[in-house]
Short mmCIF file of C-alpha atoms in Angstrom, two decimals:
data_model
loop_
_atom_site.label_atom_id
_atom_site.label_comp_id
_atom_site.label_asym_id
_atom_site.label_seq_id
_atom_site.Cartn_x
_atom_site.Cartn_y
_atom_site.Cartn_z
CA MET A 1 33.74 -15.02 -17.12
CA THR A 2 36.33 -12.02 -17.67
CA ARG A 3 34.24 -10.21 -20.61
CA VAL A 4 30.50 -9.77 -21.43
CA ASP A 5 29.42 -7.82 -24.67
CA GLY A 6 31.44 -4.95 -24.25
CA TYR A 7 31.97 -4.94 -20.34
CA THR A 8 35.09 -6.29 -18.44
CA VAL A 9 34.15 -8.48 -15.42
CA LEU A 10 36.04 -7.50 -12.21
CA SER A 11 34.39 -9.58 -9.40
CA LYS A 12 31.68 -11.74 -8.33
CA ALA A 13 29.08 -9.35 -6.03
CA GLY A 14 26.69 -12.11 -5.26
CA ALA A 15 24.02 -14.59 -6.23
CA GLY A 16 20.51 -15.12 -6.01
CA GLY A 17 18.17 -17.91 -6.91
CA LEU A 18 18.25 -17.56 -10.59
CA ALA A 19 20.93 -15.35 -11.24
CA ASP A 20 24.70 -14.26 -10.49
CA VAL A 21 25.52 -10.71 -10.18
CA TRP A 22 29.01 -9.39 -11.14
CA VAL A 23 30.76 -6.17 -10.82
CA ALA A 24 32.09 -4.97 -14.24
CA GLU A 25 33.24 -1.90 -16.15
CA VAL A 26 32.59 -0.58 -19.82
CA ALA A 27 35.27 -1.84 -21.95
CA LEU A 28 38.10 0.97 -22.86
CA SER A 29 38.01 -0.01 -26.31
CA GLY A 30 34.96 0.37 -28.69
CA ALA A 31 32.03 2.27 -28.49
CA PRO A 32 29.84 1.52 -25.47
CA ARG A 33 26.53 -0.54 -26.07
CA CYS A 34 24.63 2.06 -23.94
CA PRO A 35 24.65 5.71 -24.84
CA THR A 36 24.44 6.87 -21.12
CA LEU A 37 27.67 4.98 -19.99
CA LEU A 38 31.28 5.90 -20.66
CA PRO A 39 34.55 3.66 -21.00
CA GLY A 40 35.62 2.84 -17.52
CA ASP A 41 32.13 3.22 -15.89
CA ARG A 42 31.00 0.37 -13.27
CA VAL A 43 28.16 -1.55 -13.57
CA ALA A 44 26.51 -4.55 -12.24
CA LEU A 45 26.00 -7.36 -14.43
CA LYS A 46 23.04 -9.64 -13.52
CA VAL A 47 23.39 -12.81 -15.44
CA LEU A 48 20.89 -15.74 -15.93
CA ARG A 49 22.55 -18.61 -14.45
CA ASP A 50 20.83 -21.43 -16.20
CA PRO A 51 19.12 -20.16 -19.47
CA GLU A 52 18.35 -23.37 -20.74
CA ARG A 53 16.56 -24.75 -17.83
CA SER A 54 13.51 -22.86 -17.78
CA GLU A 55 11.71 -20.71 -20.71
CA ALA A 56 9.41 -19.43 -17.96
CA SER A 57 12.47 -18.29 -15.98
CA ARG A 58 14.07 -16.64 -18.98
CA ARG A 59 11.00 -14.71 -19.73
CA ARG A 60 10.59 -13.53 -16.39
CA PHE A 61 14.25 -12.42 -16.18
CA LEU A 62 13.91 -10.46 -19.38
CA ARG A 63 10.97 -8.96 -18.33
CA GLU A 64 12.43 -7.28 -15.33
CA GLY A 65 14.79 -5.81 -17.28
CA ARG A 66 12.45 -4.25 -19.68
CA LEU A 67 10.30 -3.28 -16.75
CA LEU A 68 13.26 -1.21 -15.13
CA ARG A 69 14.07 0.30 -18.51
CA GLU A 70 10.72 1.68 -18.89
CA LEU A 71 9.73 2.46 -15.38
CA ARG A 72 12.07 5.36 -13.69
CA HIS A 73 11.63 6.34 -10.07
CA PRO A 74 13.98 7.37 -7.54
CA SER A 75 13.13 4.30 -5.54
CA LEU A 76 13.78 1.57 -8.40
CA PRO A 77 16.98 0.64 -9.51
CA ARG A 78 18.20 1.74 -13.03
CA CYS A 79 18.74 -0.75 -15.91
CA HIS A 80 21.16 0.51 -18.44
CA ASP A 81 21.05 -2.41 -20.95
CA VAL A 82 19.43 -5.61 -21.61
CA ILE A 83 21.42 -8.48 -23.58
CA ASP A 84 18.95 -11.08 -24.84
CA GLY A 85 21.28 -13.58 -26.10
CA PRO A 86 22.10 -17.03 -25.39
CA GLN A 87 22.86 -16.19 -21.73
CA PRO A 88 20.65 -12.97 -20.99
CA VAL A 89 22.12 -10.14 -19.00
CA LEU A 90 20.77 -7.08 -17.22
CA VAL A 91 23.21 -4.21 -17.27
CA LEU A 92 22.21 -2.36 -13.76
CA GLU A 93 23.63 0.51 -11.84
CA LEU A 94 26.07 -0.59 -9.42
CA LEU A 95 24.76 -0.21 -5.95
CA GLU A 96 26.79 0.24 -2.64
CA GLY A 97 25.18 -0.19 0.88
CA ARG A 98 23.04 -3.07 2.26
CA THR A 99 19.72 -4.42 2.43
CA LEU A 100 17.03 -4.14 5.05
CA ARG A 101 17.50 -7.90 5.82
CA ASP A 102 21.24 -7.20 6.70
CA TRP A 103 19.99 -3.90 8.64
CA ILE A 104 17.53 -5.73 10.81
CA ARG A 105 20.03 -8.59 11.50
CA ASP A 106 22.56 -5.99 12.80
CA ALA A 107 20.57 -3.46 14.40
CA ARG A 108 17.25 -5.54 15.18
CA GLN A 109 15.01 -2.83 15.02
CA LEU A 110 14.75 0.65 13.08
CA SER A 111 14.32 3.84 14.89
CA ALA A 112 10.88 5.30 14.71
CA GLN A 113 12.07 7.93 12.60
CA ASP A 114 13.82 5.40 10.15
CA ALA A 115 10.60 3.14 10.12
CA LEU A 116 8.57 6.35 9.08
CA ALA A 117 11.03 7.22 6.21
CA LEU A 118 11.02 3.74 5.12
CA ALA A 119 7.16 3.30 4.87
CA GLU A 120 7.07 6.39 3.00
CA HIS A 121 9.92 5.48 0.41
CA LEU A 122 8.26 2.05 -0.20
CA LEU A 123 4.57 3.41 -0.44
CA ARG A 124 5.72 5.98 -2.92
CA ALA A 125 7.40 3.18 -4.99
CA LEU A 126 4.47 0.83 -4.73
CA THR A 127 2.23 3.94 -5.60
CA PHE A 128 4.19 4.52 -8.93
CA LEU A 129 4.15 0.78 -9.83
CA HIS A 130 0.47 0.06 -9.09
CA GLU A 131 -0.86 2.97 -11.01
CA ARG A 132 0.97 1.59 -13.99
CA GLY A 133 -0.57 -1.83 -13.58
CA VAL A 134 2.48 -3.61 -12.24
CA VAL A 135 2.18 -5.71 -9.07
CA HIS A 136 5.60 -6.46 -7.31
CA ARG A 137 4.54 -9.68 -5.63
CA ASP A 138 7.93 -10.13 -4.04
CA VAL A 139 8.27 -7.07 -1.25
CA LYS A 140 10.49 -8.55 1.48
CA PRO A 141 13.48 -7.13 3.54
CA ALA A 142 15.70 -8.83 1.15
CA ASN A 143 14.48 -6.81 -1.70
CA ILE A 144 14.90 -3.42 -0.18
CA PHE A 145 18.25 -1.84 -0.31
CA TYR A 146 19.84 1.00 1.53
CA THR A 147 22.46 2.70 -0.63
CA ASP A 148 25.71 4.50 0.78
CA ASP A 149 24.08 7.69 -0.62
CA GLN A 150 20.74 7.68 1.38
CA ARG A 151 18.54 6.00 -1.16
CA VAL A 152 16.13 3.49 -0.42
CA LEU A 153 15.43 1.14 -3.42
CA LEU A 154 12.88 -1.70 -4.03
CA LEU A 155 14.40 -4.32 -6.02
CA ASP A 156 13.92 -7.65 -7.98
CA LEU A 157 10.93 -7.19 -10.34
CA GLY A 158 11.58 -10.83 -11.44
CA LEU A 159 8.09 -12.00 -10.04
CA ALA A 160 6.25 -8.73 -11.30
CA ALA A 161 2.77 -9.03 -12.75
CA ASP A 162 2.86 -6.95 -15.76
CA PRO A 163 -0.39 -5.75 -17.57
CA SER A 164 1.33 -5.83 -21.06
CA GLU A 165 1.80 -9.91 -20.62
CA PRO A 166 -1.34 -11.83 -21.51
CA PRO A 167 -2.72 -13.27 -18.54
CA GLU A 168 -1.89 -16.97 -19.46
CA GLN A 169 1.73 -15.76 -19.64
CA VAL A 170 1.92 -14.25 -16.46
CA ILE A 171 3.74 -16.59 -14.21
CA GLY A 172 5.09 -16.87 -10.80
CA ASP A 173 1.31 -16.63 -9.21
CA VAL A 174 2.55 -18.87 -6.27
CA MET A 175 6.14 -17.77 -6.30
CA GLY A 176 7.74 -15.63 -3.58
CA THR A 177 8.33 -15.84 0.06
CA TYR A 178 5.91 -17.44 2.13
CA ALA A 179 6.77 -15.51 5.56
CA TYR A 180 5.73 -12.23 3.65
CA MET A 181 3.07 -13.39 1.25
CA ALA A 182 -0.46 -12.32 1.69
CA PRO A 183 -3.13 -15.24 2.36
CA GLU A 184 -4.62 -14.93 -1.20
CA GLN A 185 -1.22 -15.33 -3.00
CA ILE A 186 0.03 -18.44 -0.82
CA ALA A 187 -3.47 -20.08 -1.71
CA GLY A 188 -2.65 -19.47 -5.31
CA ALA A 189 -5.99 -17.25 -5.67
CA ALA A 190 -6.78 -14.22 -7.78
CA LEU A 191 -4.62 -11.28 -6.43
CA ASP A 192 -4.19 -7.68 -7.12
CA HIS A 193 -1.70 -4.72 -5.80
CA ARG A 194 -3.46 -5.13 -2.23
CA ALA A 195 -1.28 -8.28 -1.73
CA ASP A 196 1.87 -5.99 -1.91
CA LEU A 197 0.55 -3.77 0.70
CA TYR A 198 0.02 -7.00 2.81
CA SER A 199 3.66 -8.10 2.37
CA LEU A 200 4.74 -4.32 2.93
CA GLY A 201 2.94 -4.50 6.27
CA VAL A 202 4.87 -7.65 7.35
CA THR A 203 8.03 -6.14 6.30
CA LEU A 204 7.59 -2.98 8.28
CA TYR A 205 6.36 -5.02 11.32
CA GLU A 206 9.61 -6.87 11.07
CA ALA A 207 11.49 -3.66 10.66
CA ILE A 208 9.91 -2.00 13.48
CA ALA A 209 9.75 -4.87 15.96
CA GLY A 210 13.01 -6.77 14.75
CA ARG A 211 11.31 -10.26 14.28
CA ARG A 212 8.34 -11.49 12.26
CA PRO A 213 4.92 -11.29 13.02
CA PHE A 214 4.44 -15.24 12.46
CA ARG A 215 6.46 -18.38 12.75
CA ALA A 216 5.70 -21.14 10.48
CA SER A 217 6.91 -23.55 8.01
CA GLY A 218 5.91 -24.25 4.50
CA PRO A 219 3.01 -23.04 2.67
CA ALA A 220 0.45 -24.82 4.55
CA GLY A 221 1.78 -23.30 7.81
CA TYR A 222 2.19 -19.90 6.79
CA LEU A 223 -1.25 -19.89 5.19
CA LYS A 224 -2.71 -20.95 8.35
CA ALA A 225 -0.60 -18.33 10.26
CA HIS A 226 -1.52 -15.42 8.13
CA THR A 227 -5.07 -16.40 7.90
CA ALA A 228 -5.51 -16.72 11.76
CA GLY A 229 -3.65 -13.44 12.15
CA GLY A 230 -3.31 -12.43 15.87
CA ALA A 231 0.09 -11.03 15.82
CA PRO A 232 1.20 -9.05 18.68
CA PRO A 233 1.07 -5.50 18.57
CA VAL A 234 4.18 -4.09 16.65
CA SER A 235 4.86 -1.67 19.59
CA ALA A 236 4.98 -4.71 22.00
CA SER A 237 8.53 -5.26 21.09
CA ARG A 238 10.05 -2.08 21.66
CA ARG A 239 10.88 -0.03 24.82
CA ASP A 240 10.29 3.23 22.96
CA ARG A 241 7.05 4.75 21.42
CA ILE A 242 6.34 4.67 17.72
CA PRO A 243 3.94 6.98 16.01
CA THR A 244 0.41 5.87 16.60
CA ARG A 245 -0.34 6.49 12.89
CA LEU A 246 2.56 4.09 11.71
CA GLU A 247 1.23 1.50 14.22
CA GLU A 248 -2.22 1.53 13.03
CA LEU A 249 -1.29 1.53 9.33
CA VAL A 250 0.93 -1.60 9.96
CA GLY A 251 -1.99 -3.39 11.36
CA ARG A 252 -4.47 -2.47 8.42
CA LEU A 253 -1.78 -3.34 5.88
CA MET A 254 -1.69 -6.97 7.36
CA ALA A 255 -5.39 -7.50 7.38
CA ARG A 256 -6.09 -10.92 6.21
CA ASP A 257 -9.07 -9.74 3.95
CA PRO A 258 -7.78 -7.66 1.04
CA ALA A 259 -10.99 -5.42 1.45
CA ALA A 260 -9.99 -4.48 5.10
CA ARG A 261 -6.62 -3.11 3.74
CA PRO A 262 -6.06 0.44 2.62
CA GLN A 263 -7.39 0.10 -1.19
CA THR A 264 -4.52 1.71 -2.61
CA ALA A 265 -0.80 2.60 -1.66
CA ARG A 266 -1.70 6.29 -2.43
CA ILE A 267 -4.49 6.02 0.10
CA ALA A 268 -1.86 4.34 2.50
CA LEU A 269 0.58 7.16 2.15
CA ALA A 270 -2.09 9.66 2.55
CA VAL A 271 -2.64 7.84 6.18
CA LEU A 272 0.73 7.77 7.08
CA THR A 273 1.86 11.40 6.02
CA GLY A 274 -1.62 13.29 6.80
CA PHE A 275 -1.61 14.50 2.94
CA GLN A 276 -5.29 14.93 1.93
CA GLY A 277 -4.70 14.77 -1.71
CA ALA A 278 -5.36 11.25 -2.15
CA ARG A 279 -7.51 10.22 -5.10
CA ARG A 280 -11.21 10.15 -4.16
CA SER A 281 -11.91 7.04 -6.37
CA LEU A 282 -11.99 3.58 -4.41
CA LEU A 283 -12.05 0.12 -5.47
CA ARG A 284 -15.48 -1.57 -4.59
CA PRO A 285 -14.61 -5.02 -3.71
CA PRO A 286 -17.19 -7.27 -2.14
CA VAL A 287 -17.46 -6.50 1.64
CA VAL A 288 -17.91 -9.73 3.55
CA GLY A 289 -17.71 -9.90 7.13
CA ARG A 290 -17.18 -7.68 9.91
CA GLU A 291 -13.52 -7.14 9.56
CA ALA A 292 -13.79 -6.36 5.76
CA ALA A 293 -16.50 -3.96 6.79
CA ILE A 294 -14.37 -2.10 9.10
CA GLY A 295 -11.34 -1.89 6.99
CA ALA A 296 -13.88 -0.72 4.01
CA ILE A 297 -15.30 2.00 6.38
CA SER A 298 -11.68 3.28 7.29
CA ALA A 299 -10.73 3.26 3.58
CA VAL A 300 -13.32 5.56 2.63
CA LEU A 301 -12.60 7.81 5.56
CA ASP A 302 -8.83 7.87 4.92
CA ALA A 303 -9.76 8.98 1.63
CA GLY A 304 -11.91 11.90 2.64
CA GLY A 305 -15.20 10.27 1.27
CA ALA A 306 -18.81 10.10 2.30
CA LEU A 307 -20.07 7.29 3.94
CA HIS A 308 -23.41 5.76 3.66
CA LEU A 309 -24.51 2.82 6.12
CA VAL A 310 -27.73 0.83 5.56
CA GLY A 311 -28.93 -2.25 7.15
CA GLU A 312 -31.74 -4.14 8.67
CA PRO A 313 -32.27 -3.89 12.34
CA GLY A 314 -30.32 -6.61 14.08
CA MET A 315 -27.62 -7.09 11.66
CA GLY A 316 -24.96 -5.24 13.92
CA GLN A 317 -24.87 -2.08 11.75
CA SER A 318 -25.39 0.03 14.75
CA ARG A 319 -21.90 -1.08 16.26
CA LEU A 320 -20.42 -0.37 12.74
CA ALA A 321 -21.99 3.21 12.61
CA ARG A 322 -20.51 3.83 16.05
CA LEU A 323 -17.08 2.78 14.79
CA ALA A 324 -17.35 5.05 11.83
CA TRP A 325 -18.55 7.82 14.12
CA ASN A 326 -15.24 7.55 16.23
CA ARG A 327 -13.03 7.01 13.51
CA ALA A 328 -14.58 10.20 11.57
CA LYS A 329 -14.07 12.37 15.01
CA GLU A 330 -10.35 10.75 15.33
CA LEU A 331 -9.69 12.27 11.55
CA GLU A 332 -11.47 15.53 12.80
CA PHE A 333 -14.15 15.32 10.32
CA ASP A 334 -17.35 17.36 10.95
CA VAL A 335 -20.09 14.68 11.65
CA ILE A 336 -23.71 14.94 10.79
CA CYS A 337 -25.77 12.00 11.68
CA LEU A 338 -29.35 11.47 10.71
CA ARG A 339 -31.77 8.91 11.95
CA GLY A 340 -34.71 7.62 9.47
CA GLY A 341 -38.17 7.02 11.05
CA PRO A 342 -40.15 3.54 10.24
CA GLY A 343 -40.46 3.08 6.58
CA VAL A 344 -38.47 5.59 5.47
CA ASP A 345 -36.40 5.08 2.07
CA PRO A 346 -32.62 4.80 3.20
CA LEU A 347 -31.83 7.36 0.65
CA THR A 348 -33.89 10.32 2.13
CA PRO A 349 -31.72 11.09 5.12
CA GLU A 350 -28.99 11.51 2.37
CA GLU A 351 -30.95 14.06 0.34
CA ARG A 352 -31.85 15.86 3.33
CA LEU A 353 -27.91 15.79 4.28
CA ARG A 354 -27.31 17.21 0.93
CA ARG A 355 -29.81 20.00 1.42
CA ILE A 356 -28.53 20.87 4.93
CA ILE A 357 -24.90 21.19 3.70
CA ALA A 358 -25.82 23.02 0.34
CA ARG A 359 -27.92 25.61 2.38
CA ARG A 360 -25.47 26.38 5.18
CA SER A 361 -22.43 26.21 2.97
CA GLY A 362 -24.00 29.07 0.62
CA ALA A 363 -24.08 26.79 -2.40
CA PRO A 364 -27.57 26.17 -3.17
CA GLY A 365 -28.15 22.99 -4.87
CA ALA A 366 -24.91 21.65 -4.49
CA GLY A 367 -24.20 18.01 -3.63
CA LEU A 368 -22.33 16.51 -0.82
CA GLY A 369 -19.25 16.30 -2.91
CA GLY A 370 -19.21 19.91 -3.77
CA ALA A 371 -19.63 20.92 -0.01
CA GLN A 372 -16.85 18.57 0.88
CA ARG A 373 -14.59 20.82 -1.47
CA GLY A 374 -16.12 24.30 0.11
CA ASP A 375 -15.37 26.38 2.94
CA PRO A 376 -14.62 23.71 5.77
CA ARG A 377 -15.95 26.35 8.11
CA ALA A 378 -19.29 26.62 6.58
CA CYS A 379 -19.46 22.86 6.64
CA ARG A 380 -18.51 22.85 10.41
CA ARG A 381 -21.32 25.51 10.93
CA ALA A 382 -23.69 23.41 8.80
CA ALA A 383 -23.05 20.24 11.15
CA HIS A 384 -23.75 22.10 14.23
CA ALA A 385 -26.78 23.89 12.96
CA ALA A 386 -28.14 20.41 11.71
CA ALA A 387 -27.45 18.92 15.24
CA ARG A 388 -29.47 21.72 16.97
CA ARG A 389 -32.18 20.73 14.68
CA ARG A 390 -34.21 18.37 16.38
CA HIS A 391 -37.23 16.51 14.99
CA ARG A 392 -39.64 13.77 16.15
CA PRO A 393 -39.47 10.62 14.03
CA GLY A 394 -42.18 10.69 11.26
CA ARG A 395 -44.67 8.16 11.74
CA GLY A 396 -44.58 5.60 8.59
CA GLY A 397 -43.33 8.87 6.76
CA GLY A 398 -40.18 10.74 6.03
CA GLY A 399 -39.23 12.05 9.31
CA GLY A 400 -36.12 11.89 10.72
CA GLU A 401 -33.73 12.96 13.64
CA ALA A 402 -30.53 14.71 13.53
CA LEU A 403 -28.09 13.75 16.37
CA ARG A 404 -25.80 16.08 18.19
CA PRO A 405 -22.22 15.64 17.01
CA ARG A 406 -20.78 14.58 20.31
CA GLU A 407 -23.58 12.31 21.15
CA ALA A 408 -22.95 8.59 20.46
CA PRO A 409 -25.67 7.30 17.87
CA GLY A 410 -28.10 5.03 19.66
CA ALA A 411 -29.53 3.82 16.58
CA LEU A 412 -28.58 2.97 12.95
CA PRO A 413 -27.44 6.22 11.02
CA HIS A 414 -28.23 5.86 7.49
CA HIS A 415 -25.80 8.53 6.48
CA HIS A 416 -22.43 9.85 7.95
CA GLY A 417 -20.70 12.58 6.30
CA GLY A 418 -18.20 15.28 6.89
CA ALA A 419 -15.72 17.63 5.81
CA ARG A 420 -11.95 17.58 6.68
CA PRO A 421 -10.78 20.74 8.07
CA ARG A 422 -7.79 22.02 6.05
#
């Protein structure tokens, strides 16, 4: 191979499962195919190795090129041209550097600062993709590239699920690398963008610890390992300390239940960076099991939302309430805890809480969401004022009791609400 549609091939750069990559330059004679390139510019040609073997592979290959041309982001490689001929070719920017897999192999572990930067770059890239309906489905160290000019890129959208494709044509549902795939992806079940978050968690774990969290072989082995969980804490393999927020985020990204993971990459990014501008809208998946409930509680609090817990006595909700209390205090929420008496409608404490915050924040009639956007100091005063007002539970009526903010709730609180200080 010496010439491909206006490009002169110089040398082979590498090979993947379905394609070969060549270093080439734009031919000096004739007009360049791509207006963004000049004669003599160097590029990478990704050439589908056996286009006649599988129509599905061909379609997936061309879809990757189309997605890269349409989606422009600093952490995605640039595609200059897509040649849909007898042998399809993607004309990509020429990258110089090494993959995260190479980095881990040589250095074993990333430093804490490098791991934080890597997590932030990848979460921003996944936020960009997910908010446009694209699920990568193959996040792993081999698909993360460090360039010599200090960029971090997420490569290979060949398995990406694209909303423009009809469901019956979206392929690769059980494709990927088992060591990094979410349990629901290995099982071939329906999946969404939270599968990428799981794969990111496994990738970050390996980058920080210098080894994978699970050892297994084949889909059945990895499905069992990922479903059973129980990976050692990511900090156990390090002599130095890593930021607590990073270690906690990695653990939550690797939750085997999708409902227990951060519900969006944007929320995960907010957890990592402390930025409070995350969107307030959350997915509402079915929450089944204690782990899923704990993850859902953390996701709501991470997004700065209001949490309303309701349950019958003896169902373990009081333990979840205490967990929510502790998590809210860690995030520096002001917490108002109300307890309903016998026969009280579960929504009654919420209405009382709305009135308390509206009155104390100087916004008569405002709802809880409005109070959260108000003066944090006013909300804090409202929380302490509510805690000082102690009432005896009503008998069979609408009474309730306000608990002091530093008192562990001894009974099920029907509502935890708060405002994050600015």
